[in-house]
Amino acid sequence: MCKENIIKTRDFGEIIIKEEYIIKFVNGMYGFEDYKDYVLLMDEPEDEVMFLQSLNDMNLSFILIDPYVVFNDYNPILNEEELEELKVKGEAELKYLAIAIINENIKDSVVNLKSPIAINPKLKIAKQVILQNSYPLRCGIISSVEGKKC
Amino acid sequence: MLVVKRKIGESILIGDNIEIIISEISQDKVQIAINAPKEIIITRKELVETCEFNKLASENVDKICLRDIKSQLNSIKRK
């Protein structure tokens, strides 16, 4: 049950993680379909920025942020098939994280609200979903949190 | 860009062997049917854009930029 694994990471060196923290991706991420196992890492608890570290390739890691920080009324709509794959009855049972591109000029950093990662926190299964909602694929992080448009 | 108006059941032809038929229209959605040779790849644009976004997002990030964006997000959250 509580098996521990030592993993190599891109940003945190070698770390020990409990097996129960491993998140299995249905179909992987778009463009990275072969990589299915990830862990969520952060510098400190309650941090706004998270790392989605691949367990299949230590050099593969994505930066994620809570989409609600950028957009309060974020309300993802998934289709029946996606809900079934994630083994939930409705969207409210899922946790959502958005992938970010951090630019050297931080004002140009963007987050993808159109295709977030939906996680079933109980079963630790996840899927990158392309939402029916007409959310922007590139939403400026700083301009949005400052209350301006994406 | 070419813009044409079509009704349900009408279609447009692209080249000799691609047909796009308007099959259903609702308030904010259009259902289209596409007839094309098998070798033509048809994808939703956002799928390709998501792949491109992921590729860029997977690139290594400058630690200083990351620290800056974190401090901005954290300070806004505290407000």
PDB file of C-alpha atoms in Angstrom:
ATOM      1  CA  MET A   1       0.000   0.000   0.000  1.00  0.00           C
ATOM      2  CA  CYS A   2       2.574   2.540   1.121  1.00  0.00           C
ATOM      3  CA  LYS A   3       5.301   1.548  -1.257  1.00  0.00           C
ATOM      4  CA  GLU A   4       7.855   4.301  -1.816  1.00  0.00           C
ATOM      5  CA  ASN A   5       9.801   4.999  -4.978  1.00  0.00           C
ATOM      6  CA  ILE A   6      12.898   7.078  -5.568  1.00  0.00           C
ATOM      7  CA  ILE A   7      12.396   9.147  -8.699  1.00  0.00           C
ATOM      8  CA  LYS A   8      14.602  11.509 -10.669  1.00  0.00           C
ATOM      9  CA  THR A   9      13.049  14.877 -11.430  1.00  0.00           C
ATOM     10  CA  ARG A  10      13.943  17.793 -13.697  1.00  0.00           C
ATOM     11  CA  ASP A  11      13.603  20.515 -11.067  1.00  0.00           C
ATOM     12  CA  PHE A  12      13.907  18.820  -7.671  1.00  0.00           C
ATOM     13  CA  GLY A  13      16.719  16.282  -8.091  1.00  0.00           C
ATOM     14  CA  GLU A  14      16.083  12.825  -6.683  1.00  0.00           C
ATOM     15  CA  ILE A  15      13.062  12.549  -4.453  1.00  0.00           C
ATOM     16  CA  ILE A  16      11.112   9.831  -2.679  1.00  0.00           C
ATOM     17  CA  ILE A  17       7.423   9.572  -3.452  1.00  0.00           C
ATOM     18  CA  LYS A  18       4.720   7.284  -2.163  1.00  0.00           C
ATOM     19  CA  GLU A  19       3.161   5.124  -4.837  1.00  0.00           C
ATOM     20  CA  GLU A  20      -0.295   6.420  -3.937  1.00  0.00           C
ATOM     21  CA  TYR A  21       0.720   9.880  -5.249  1.00  0.00           C
ATOM     22  CA  ILE A  22       1.283   8.652  -8.777  1.00  0.00           C
ATOM     23  CA  ILE A  23      -1.267  10.032 -11.222  1.00  0.00           C
ATOM     24  CA  LYS A  24      -2.118   7.875 -14.230  1.00  0.00           C
ATOM     25  CA  PHE A  25      -3.044   9.786 -17.376  1.00  0.00           C
ATOM     26  CA  VAL A  26      -5.668   8.388 -19.712  1.00  0.00           C
ATOM     27  CA  ASN A  27      -4.014   8.772 -23.156  1.00  0.00           C
ATOM     28  CA  GLY A  28      -1.165  10.919 -21.782  1.00  0.00           C
ATOM     29  CA  MET A  29      -0.909  14.612 -22.647  1.00  0.00           C
ATOM     30  CA  TYR A  30      -1.502  15.858 -26.213  1.00  0.00           C
ATOM     31  CA  GLY A  31       1.784  15.500 -28.084  1.00  0.00           C
ATOM     32  CA  PHE A  32       3.180  13.290 -25.280  1.00  0.00           C
ATOM     33  CA  GLU A  33       0.844  10.316 -25.589  1.00  0.00           C
ATOM     34  CA  ASP A  34       3.469   7.724 -24.581  1.00  0.00           C
ATOM     35  CA  TYR A  35       4.041   9.256 -21.143  1.00  0.00           C
ATOM     36  CA  LYS A  36       1.262   8.242 -18.789  1.00  0.00           C
ATOM     37  CA  ASP A  37       2.604   8.425 -15.211  1.00  0.00           C
ATOM     38  CA  TYR A  38       3.152  11.736 -13.446  1.00  0.00           C
ATOM     39  CA  VAL A  39       3.437  13.238  -9.979  1.00  0.00           C
ATOM     40  CA  LEU A  40       2.449  16.726  -8.855  1.00  0.00           C
ATOM     41  CA  LEU A  41       5.242  18.560  -7.085  1.00  0.00           C
ATOM     42  CA  MET A  42       5.507  21.992  -5.524  1.00  0.00           C
ATOM     43  CA  ASP A  43       8.145  24.070  -3.780  1.00  0.00           C
ATOM     44  CA  GLU A  44       6.031  24.621  -0.693  1.00  0.00           C
ATOM     45  CA  PRO A  45       2.518  23.692   0.447  1.00  0.00           C
ATOM     46  CA  GLU A  46      -0.336  25.880  -0.842  1.00  0.00           C
ATOM     47  CA  ASP A  47       1.887  27.162  -3.638  1.00  0.00           C
ATOM     48  CA  GLU A  48       0.181  28.700  -6.672  1.00  0.00           C
ATOM     49  CA  VAL A  49       2.564  26.991  -9.059  1.00  0.00           C
ATOM     50  CA  MET A  50       2.875  23.235  -9.418  1.00  0.00           C
ATOM     51  CA  PHE A  51       5.080  20.936 -11.445  1.00  0.00           C
ATOM     52  CA  LEU A  52       3.677  17.955 -13.295  1.00  0.00           C
ATOM     53  CA  GLN A  53       6.719  15.704 -13.395  1.00  0.00           C
ATOM     54  CA  SER A  54       6.756  12.715 -15.727  1.00  0.00           C
ATOM     55  CA  LEU A  55       7.905   9.426 -14.231  1.00  0.00           C
ATOM     56  CA  ASN A  56       8.654   8.034 -17.693  1.00  0.00           C
ATOM     57  CA  ASP A  57      11.115  10.782 -18.641  1.00  0.00           C
ATOM     58  CA  MET A  58      12.842  12.805 -15.930  1.00  0.00           C
ATOM     59  CA  ASN A  59      13.361  15.725 -18.342  1.00  0.00           C
ATOM     60  CA  LEU A  60       9.642  16.101 -18.988  1.00  0.00           C
ATOM     61  CA  SER A  61       7.871  18.438 -16.620  1.00  0.00           C
ATOM     62  CA  PHE A  62       5.034  20.924 -17.044  1.00  0.00           C
ATOM     63  CA  ILE A  63       4.237  23.983 -14.978  1.00  0.00           C
ATOM     64  CA  LEU A  64       0.647  24.111 -13.806  1.00  0.00           C
ATOM     65  CA  ILE A  65      -1.404  26.769 -12.106  1.00  0.00           C
ATOM     66  CA  ASP A  66      -4.833  26.789 -10.537  1.00  0.00           C
ATOM     67  CA  PRO A  67      -7.150  28.134 -13.288  1.00  0.00           C
ATOM     68  CA  TYR A  68      -9.443  29.735 -10.694  1.00  0.00           C
ATOM     69  CA  VAL A  69      -6.639  32.147  -9.746  1.00  0.00           C
ATOM     70  CA  VAL A  70      -6.722  33.448 -13.310  1.00  0.00           C
ATOM     71  CA  PHE A  71     -10.461  33.171 -13.872  1.00  0.00           C
ATOM     72  CA  ASN A  72     -12.867  33.048 -10.895  1.00  0.00           C
ATOM     73  CA  ASP A  73     -15.848  31.746 -12.834  1.00  0.00           C
ATOM     74  CA  TYR A  74     -14.008  28.878 -14.497  1.00  0.00           C
ATOM     75  CA  ASN A  75     -16.626  26.211 -15.106  1.00  0.00           C
ATOM     76  CA  PRO A  76     -15.349  23.376 -17.342  1.00  0.00           C
ATOM     77  CA  ILE A  77     -17.859  21.274 -19.266  1.00  0.00           C
ATOM     78  CA  LEU A  78     -16.771  17.761 -20.221  1.00  0.00           C
ATOM     79  CA  ASN A  79     -18.547  15.285 -22.476  1.00  0.00           C
ATOM     80  CA  GLU A  80     -20.013  11.959 -21.312  1.00  0.00           C
ATOM     81  CA  GLU A  81     -17.098   9.950 -22.654  1.00  0.00           C
ATOM     82  CA  GLU A  82     -14.533  12.039 -20.759  1.00  0.00           C
ATOM     83  CA  LEU A  83     -16.497  11.779 -17.499  1.00  0.00           C
ATOM     84  CA  GLU A  84     -16.680   8.014 -17.964  1.00  0.00           C
ATOM     85  CA  GLU A  85     -12.932   7.745 -18.592  1.00  0.00           C
ATOM     86  CA  LEU A  86     -12.278   9.683 -15.400  1.00  0.00           C
ATOM     87  CA  LYS A  87     -14.814   7.497 -13.552  1.00  0.00           C
ATOM     88  CA  VAL A  88     -16.948  10.338 -12.208  1.00  0.00           C
ATOM     89  CA  LYS A  89     -20.600  11.317 -12.565  1.00  0.00           C
ATOM     90  CA  GLY A  90     -20.066  15.049 -12.891  1.00  0.00           C
ATOM     91  CA  GLU A  91     -17.537  17.829 -13.385  1.00  0.00           C
ATOM     92  CA  ALA A  92     -17.708  18.873  -9.707  1.00  0.00           C
ATOM     93  CA  GLU A  93     -15.934  15.682  -8.613  1.00  0.00           C
ATOM     94  CA  LEU A  94     -12.838  16.647 -10.572  1.00  0.00           C
ATOM     95  CA  LYS A  95      -9.947  18.975  -9.803  1.00  0.00           C
ATOM     96  CA  TYR A  96      -8.658  21.170 -12.637  1.00  0.00           C
ATOM     97  CA  LEU A  97      -5.171  22.467 -13.317  1.00  0.00           C
ATOM     98  CA  ALA A  98      -4.069  24.608 -16.243  1.00  0.00           C
ATOM     99  CA  ILE A  99      -0.768  24.322 -18.106  1.00  0.00           C
ATOM    100  CA  ALA A 100       1.370  27.435 -18.253  1.00  0.00           C
ATOM    101  CA  ILE A 101       4.086  28.732 -20.550  1.00  0.00           C
ATOM    102  CA  ILE A 102       6.343  30.956 -18.475  1.00  0.00           C
ATOM    103  CA  ASN A 103       7.997  33.538 -20.690  1.00  0.00           C
ATOM    104  CA  GLU A 104      11.247  35.401 -20.018  1.00  0.00           C
ATOM    105  CA  ASN A 105       9.153  38.532 -20.097  1.00  0.00           C
ATOM    106  CA  ILE A 106       6.709  37.427 -17.420  1.00  0.00           C
ATOM    107  CA  LYS A 107       3.949  39.694 -18.755  1.00  0.00           C
ATOM    108  CA  ASP A 108       3.872  37.403 -21.806  1.00  0.00           C
ATOM    109  CA  SER A 109       3.366  34.247 -19.746  1.00  0.00           C
ATOM    110  CA  VAL A 110       0.193  32.420 -20.708  1.00  0.00           C
ATOM    111  CA  VAL A 111      -2.042  29.695 -19.381  1.00  0.00           C
ATOM    112  CA  ASN A 112      -4.224  27.280 -21.337  1.00  0.00           C
ATOM    113  CA  LEU A 113      -7.824  27.485 -20.103  1.00  0.00           C
ATOM    114  CA  LYS A 114      -9.204  25.608 -23.130  1.00  0.00           C
ATOM    115  CA  SER A 115      -7.418  22.295 -22.480  1.00  0.00           C
ATOM    116  CA  PRO A 116      -6.894  21.830 -18.738  1.00  0.00           C
ATOM    117  CA  ILE A 117      -5.870  18.707 -16.889  1.00  0.00           C
ATOM    118  CA  ALA A 118      -8.848  17.137 -15.140  1.00  0.00           C
ATOM    119  CA  ILE A 119      -7.912  14.949 -12.181  1.00  0.00           C
ATOM    120  CA  ASN A 120     -10.012  12.467 -10.263  1.00  0.00           C
ATOM    121  CA  PRO A 121      -8.429  13.087  -6.844  1.00  0.00           C
ATOM    122  CA  LYS A 122      -9.768   9.879  -5.291  1.00  0.00           C
ATOM    123  CA  LEU A 123      -8.616   7.458  -7.979  1.00  0.00           C
ATOM    124  CA  LYS A 124      -5.570   9.491  -9.099  1.00  0.00           C
ATOM    125  CA  ILE A 125      -6.480   9.305 -12.747  1.00  0.00           C
ATOM    126  CA  ALA A 126      -6.239  12.289 -15.039  1.00  0.00           C
ATOM    127  CA  LYS A 127      -6.857  13.407 -18.580  1.00  0.00           C
ATOM    128  CA  GLN A 128      -6.073  16.485 -20.597  1.00  0.00           C
ATOM    129  CA  VAL A 129      -9.456  17.550 -21.887  1.00  0.00           C
ATOM    130  CA  ILE A 130     -10.310  19.973 -24.680  1.00  0.00           C
ATOM    131  CA  LEU A 131     -13.346  21.739 -23.300  1.00  0.00           C
ATOM    132  CA  GLN A 132     -16.584  22.560 -25.086  1.00  0.00           C
ATOM    133  CA  ASN A 133     -16.439  25.949 -23.329  1.00  0.00           C
ATOM    134  CA  SER A 134     -15.135  28.776 -25.461  1.00  0.00           C
ATOM    135  CA  TYR A 135     -12.187  29.525 -23.176  1.00  0.00           C
ATOM    136  CA  PRO A 136      -8.926  30.919 -24.591  1.00  0.00           C
ATOM    137  CA  LEU A 137      -6.056  28.544 -25.265  1.00  0.00           C
ATOM    138  CA  ARG A 138      -3.595  31.305 -24.428  1.00  0.00           C
ATOM    139  CA  CYS A 139      -4.708  33.515 -21.597  1.00  0.00           C
ATOM    140  CA  GLY A 140      -2.237  36.086 -20.239  1.00  0.00           C
ATOM    141  CA  ILE A 141      -1.593  35.195 -16.602  1.00  0.00           C
ATOM    142  CA  ILE A 142      -0.607  38.586 -15.256  1.00  0.00           C
ATOM    143  CA  SER A 143      -3.191  40.617 -17.208  1.00  0.00           C
ATOM    144  CA  SER A 144      -5.967  38.259 -16.058  1.00  0.00           C
ATOM    145  CA  VAL A 145      -5.117  38.257 -12.374  1.00  0.00           C
ATOM    146  CA  GLU A 146      -4.895  42.036 -12.531  1.00  0.00           C
ATOM    147  CA  GLY A 147      -8.522  41.991 -13.643  1.00  0.00           C
ATOM    148  CA  LYS A 148      -7.937  42.784 -17.285  1.00  0.00           C
ATOM    149  CA  LYS A 149      -8.925  40.577 -20.182  1.00  0.00           C
ATOM    150  CA  CYS A 150      -6.765  37.626 -21.306  1.00  0.00           C
TER     151      CYS A 150
ATOM    152  CA  MET B   1     -10.601  34.837 -46.694  1.00  0.00           C
ATOM    153  CA  LEU B   2     -13.608  33.536 -48.586  1.00  0.00           C
ATOM    154  CA  VAL B   3     -16.892  33.775 -46.692  1.00  0.00           C
ATOM    155  CA  VAL B   4     -20.026  32.005 -47.960  1.00  0.00           C
ATOM    156  CA  LYS B   5     -23.531  31.650 -46.534  1.00  0.00           C
ATOM    157  CA  ARG B   6     -24.994  28.128 -46.513  1.00  0.00           C
ATOM    158  CA  LYS B   7     -28.254  26.531 -45.335  1.00  0.00           C
ATOM    159  CA  ILE B   8     -28.768  23.125 -43.723  1.00  0.00           C
ATOM    160  CA  GLY B   9     -28.152  20.383 -46.268  1.00  0.00           C
ATOM    161  CA  GLU B  10     -26.110  22.618 -48.551  1.00  0.00           C
ATOM    162  CA  SER B  11     -22.436  22.005 -49.069  1.00  0.00           C
ATOM    163  CA  ILE B  12     -19.225  23.439 -50.424  1.00  0.00           C
ATOM    164  CA  LEU B  13     -16.560  21.698 -52.433  1.00  0.00           C
ATOM    165  CA  ILE B  14     -12.837  22.167 -51.937  1.00  0.00           C
ATOM    166  CA  GLY B  15     -10.858  20.974 -54.920  1.00  0.00           C
ATOM    167  CA  ASP B  16     -12.080  17.835 -56.667  1.00  0.00           C
ATOM    168  CA  ASN B  17     -12.654  15.521 -53.755  1.00  0.00           C
ATOM    169  CA  ILE B  18     -13.444  17.333 -50.521  1.00  0.00           C
ATOM    170  CA  GLU B  19     -17.041  18.140 -49.643  1.00  0.00           C
ATOM    171  CA  ILE B  20     -18.187  19.956 -46.512  1.00  0.00           C
ATOM    172  CA  ILE B  21     -21.896  19.627 -45.769  1.00  0.00           C
ATOM    173  CA  ILE B  22     -23.811  21.699 -43.237  1.00  0.00           C
ATOM    174  CA  SER B  23     -25.854  19.067 -41.424  1.00  0.00           C
ATOM    175  CA  GLU B  24     -27.263  20.832 -38.377  1.00  0.00           C
ATOM    176  CA  ILE B  25     -27.407  24.345 -36.947  1.00  0.00           C
ATOM    177  CA  SER B  26     -28.377  25.274 -33.410  1.00  0.00           C
ATOM    178  CA  GLN B  27     -28.079  28.532 -31.482  1.00  0.00           C
ATOM    179  CA  ASP B  28     -24.298  28.500 -31.108  1.00  0.00           C
ATOM    180  CA  LYS B  29     -23.180  25.340 -32.876  1.00  0.00           C
ATOM    181  CA  VAL B  30     -22.883  24.056 -36.390  1.00  0.00           C
ATOM    182  CA  GLN B  31     -22.596  20.379 -37.187  1.00  0.00           C
ATOM    183  CA  ILE B  32     -20.710  19.703 -40.379  1.00  0.00           C
ATOM    184  CA  ALA B  33     -20.115  16.498 -42.280  1.00  0.00           C
ATOM    185  CA  ILE B  34     -16.959  16.079 -44.303  1.00  0.00           C
ATOM    186  CA  ASN B  35     -16.381  13.819 -47.278  1.00  0.00           C
ATOM    187  CA  ALA B  36     -12.688  13.551 -48.076  1.00  0.00           C
ATOM    188  CA  PRO B  37     -10.124  10.970 -49.192  1.00  0.00           C
ATOM    189  CA  LYS B  38      -8.676   8.865 -46.356  1.00  0.00           C
ATOM    190  CA  GLU B  39      -5.199  10.378 -46.707  1.00  0.00           C
ATOM    191  CA  ILE B  40      -6.488  13.857 -45.837  1.00  0.00           C
ATOM    192  CA  ILE B  41      -6.014  14.379 -42.095  1.00  0.00           C
ATOM    193  CA  ILE B  42      -8.908  16.229 -40.480  1.00  0.00           C
ATOM    194  CA  THR B  43      -8.411  17.585 -36.953  1.00  0.00           C
ATOM    195  CA  ARG B  44     -10.060  20.096 -34.704  1.00  0.00           C
ATOM    196  CA  LYS B  45      -7.810  23.159 -34.668  1.00  0.00           C
ATOM    197  CA  GLU B  46      -7.675  23.335 -30.854  1.00  0.00           C
ATOM    198  CA  LEU B  47      -6.211  19.814 -30.758  1.00  0.00           C
ATOM    199  CA  VAL B  48      -3.231  20.850 -32.873  1.00  0.00           C
ATOM    200  CA  GLU B  49      -2.906  24.086 -30.890  1.00  0.00           C
ATOM    201  CA  THR B  50      -2.956  22.131 -27.621  1.00  0.00           C
ATOM    202  CA  CYS B  51      -0.124  19.884 -28.873  1.00  0.00           C
ATOM    203  CA  GLU B  52       1.913  22.960 -29.842  1.00  0.00           C
ATOM    204  CA  PHE B  53       1.171  24.599 -26.494  1.00  0.00           C
ATOM    205  CA  ASN B  54       2.264  21.456 -24.601  1.00  0.00           C
ATOM    206  CA  LYS B  55       5.517  21.291 -26.559  1.00  0.00           C
ATOM    207  CA  LEU B  56       6.374  24.883 -25.575  1.00  0.00           C
ATOM    208  CA  ALA B  57       5.193  24.327 -21.994  1.00  0.00           C
ATOM    209  CA  SER B  58       7.489  21.312 -21.591  1.00  0.00           C
ATOM    210  CA  GLU B  59      10.604  23.393 -22.239  1.00  0.00           C
ATOM    211  CA  ASN B  60      12.816  24.144 -19.289  1.00  0.00           C
ATOM    212  CA  VAL B  61      11.850  27.298 -17.431  1.00  0.00           C
ATOM    213  CA  ASP B  62      14.114  29.983 -16.106  1.00  0.00           C
ATOM    214  CA  LYS B  63      13.990  29.762 -12.305  1.00  0.00           C
ATOM    215  CA  ILE B  64      14.026  33.538 -11.866  1.00  0.00           C
ATOM    216  CA  CYS B  65      10.998  34.023 -14.147  1.00  0.00           C
ATOM    217  CA  LEU B  66       9.195  31.318 -12.262  1.00  0.00           C
ATOM    218  CA  ARG B  67       9.956  32.938  -8.922  1.00  0.00           C
ATOM    219  CA  ASP B  68       8.686  36.290 -10.245  1.00  0.00           C
ATOM    220  CA  ILE B  69       5.417  34.893 -11.487  1.00  0.00           C
ATOM    221  CA  LYS B  70       4.879  32.989  -8.238  1.00  0.00           C
ATOM    222  CA  SER B  71       5.393  36.060  -6.116  1.00  0.00           C
ATOM    223  CA  GLN B  72       2.942  38.010  -8.302  1.00  0.00           C
ATOM    224  CA  LEU B  73       0.301  35.290  -8.052  1.00  0.00           C
ATOM    225  CA  ASN B  74       0.778  34.893  -4.311  1.00  0.00           C
ATOM    226  CA  SER B  75       0.564  38.631  -3.674  1.00  0.00           C
ATOM    227  CA  ILE B  76      -2.635  38.902  -5.709  1.00  0.00           C
ATOM    228  CA  LYS B  77      -4.173  35.959  -3.871  1.00  0.00           C
ATOM    229  CA  ARG B  78      -3.502  37.630  -0.523  1.00  0.00           C
ATOM    230  CA  LYS B  79      -5.402  40.778  -1.543  1.00  0.00           C
TER     231      LYS B  79
END
